PDB file of C-alpha atoms in Angstrom:
ATOM      1  CA  SER V 156      32.061 -34.474  37.945  1.00 60.00           C
ATOM      2  CA  ASP V 157      33.115 -30.874  38.658  1.00 74.00           C
ATOM      3  CA  ALA V 158      33.438 -31.592  42.373  1.00 82.00           C
ATOM      4  CA  VAL V 159      35.667 -34.597  41.665  1.00 81.00           C
ATOM      5  CA  ALA V 160      37.811 -32.607  39.219  1.00 78.00           C
ATOM      6  CA  GLN V 161      38.521 -30.059  41.962  1.00 84.00           C
ATOM      7  CA  VAL V 162      40.083 -32.694  44.208  1.00 88.00           C
ATOM      8  CA  ALA V 163      43.864 -32.519  44.024  1.00 89.00           C
ATOM      9  CA  PHE V 164      46.544 -34.104  46.157  1.00 92.00           C
ATOM     10  CA  GLU V 165      50.279 -34.436  46.294  1.00 94.00           C
ATOM     11  CA  CYS V 166      52.274 -37.611  46.840  1.00 95.00           C
ATOM     12  CA  HIS V 167      56.059 -37.905  46.790  1.00 95.00           C
ATOM     13  CA  GLY V 168      56.354 -34.438  45.268  1.00 95.00           C
ATOM     14  CA  ARG V 169      53.922 -35.113  42.406  1.00 95.00           C
ATOM     15  CA  SER V 170      50.503 -33.485  42.007  1.00 93.00           C
ATOM     16  CA  PHE V 171      47.454 -35.580  41.110  1.00 92.00           C
ATOM     17  CA  THR V 172      43.819 -34.878  40.266  1.00 88.00           C
ATOM     18  CA  LEU V 173      40.869 -37.260  40.130  1.00 85.00           C
ATOM     19  CA  GLY V 174      38.564 -38.236  37.308  1.00 85.00           C
ATOM     20  CA  VAL V 175      35.460 -40.404  37.191  1.00 86.00           C
ATOM     21  CA  SER V 176      33.929 -42.597  34.507  1.00 87.00           C
ATOM     22  CA  VAL V 177      30.774 -44.558  35.300  1.00 90.00           C
ATOM     23  CA  GLY V 178      29.331 -47.609  33.601  1.00 90.00           C
ATOM     24  CA  LEU V 179      25.732 -48.653  34.256  1.00 90.00           C
ATOM     25  CA  VAL V 180      23.828 -51.753  33.185  1.00 90.00           C
ATOM     26  CA  PRO V 181      20.069 -52.204  33.676  1.00 88.00           C
ATOM     27  CA  ILE V 182      19.414 -55.707  35.006  1.00 83.00           C
ATOM     28  CA  ALA V 183      15.637 -55.775  35.551  1.00 76.00           C
ATOM     29  CA  ALA V 184      14.760 -57.665  32.369  1.00 66.00           C
ATOM     30  CA  GLY V 185      15.864 -61.144  31.455  1.00 73.00           C
ATOM     31  CA  PRO V 186      17.337 -64.199  33.091  1.00 82.00           C
ATOM     32  CA  HIS V 187      21.019 -63.258  33.264  1.00 84.00           C
ATOM     33  CA  SER V 188      23.709 -64.800  35.416  1.00 87.00           C
ATOM     34  CA  GLU V 189      25.737 -62.782  37.894  1.00 87.00           C
ATOM     35  CA  ALA V 190      28.771 -63.286  35.645  1.00 87.00           C
ATOM     36  CA  ASP V 191      26.871 -61.862  32.633  1.00 86.00           C
ATOM     37  CA  ILE V 192      25.863 -58.797  34.631  1.00 86.00           C
ATOM     38  CA  LEU V 193      29.371 -58.196  36.006  1.00 87.00           C
ATOM     39  CA  ASN V 194      30.933 -58.638  32.551  1.00 87.00           C
ATOM     40  CA  ALA V 195      28.453 -56.174  31.066  1.00 88.00           C
ATOM     41  CA  ALA V 196      29.113 -53.645  33.857  1.00 88.00           C
ATOM     42  CA  ASP V 197      32.846 -53.998  33.214  1.00 88.00           C
ATOM     43  CA  ALA V 198      32.284 -53.399  29.486  1.00 89.00           C
ATOM     44  CA  SER V 199      30.148 -50.358  30.245  1.00 90.00           C
ATOM     45  CA  CYS V 200      32.911 -48.865  32.413  1.00 89.00           C
ATOM     46  CA  TYR V 201      35.477 -49.384  29.644  1.00 88.00           C
ATOM     47  CA  ARG V 202      33.139 -47.741  27.129  1.00 89.00           C
ATOM     48  CA  ALA V 203      32.696 -44.716  29.412  1.00 89.00           C
ATOM     49  CA  LYS V 204      36.490 -44.321  29.543  1.00 88.00           C
ATOM     50  CA  ALA V 205      36.904 -44.936  25.805  1.00 89.00           C
ATOM     51  CA  PHE V 206      34.397 -42.204  24.946  1.00 87.00           C
ATOM     52  CA  GLY V 207      36.551 -39.570  26.612  1.00 79.00           C
ATOM     53  CA  ARG V 208      36.678 -40.271  30.335  1.00 75.00           C
ATOM     54  CA  GLY V 209      34.576 -38.306  32.772  1.00 80.00           C
ATOM     55  CA  ARG V 210      31.443 -39.806  31.246  1.00 86.00           C
ATOM     56  CA  VAL V 211      28.522 -42.055  32.122  1.00 89.00           C
ATOM     57  CA  HIS V 212      27.746 -44.941  29.768  1.00 89.00           C
ATOM     58  CA  ILE V 213      24.623 -47.086  29.991  1.00 90.00           C
ATOM     59  CA  GLY V 214      25.308 -50.505  28.526  1.00 87.00           C
ATOM     60  CA  GLU V 215      23.402 -53.726  27.983  1.00 84.00           C
ATOM     61  CA  VAL V 216      23.814 -57.094  29.672  1.00 84.00           C
ATOM     62  CA  THR V 217      24.869 -58.485  26.277  1.00 74.00           C
ATOM     63  CA  ASP V 218      27.928 -56.172  26.058  1.00 69.00           C
ATOM     64  CA  LYS V 219      31.268 -58.006  26.238  1.00 63.00           C
ATOM     65  CA  PRO V 220      34.373 -56.455  27.907  1.00 60.00           C
ATOM     66  CA  ASP V 221      36.797 -57.680  25.237  1.00 59.00           C
ATOM     67  CA  GLU V 222      34.938 -55.690  22.556  1.00 55.00           C
ATOM     68  CA  VAL V 223      35.811 -52.320  24.111  1.00 52.00           C
ATOM     69  CA  ARG V 224      39.209 -52.629  25.767  1.00 48.00           C
ATOM     70  CA  ARG V 225      42.069 -50.820  24.095  1.00 45.00           C
TER      71      ARG V 225
END
């Protein structure tokens, strides 16, 4: 995270920095569809951002994206 925060660039006269939020979902247990897994990973990413950005959130396959979007 510190290495990413140190990356800065300029475009059209504006300065930008990078940030990273990561969402993880364990998929080893249970018969889940690809859509269920992708939806849960999406929800986990939104939760990582919602909890303050620059974070890692480990979700569950049962998490739904529409429950965490702002």
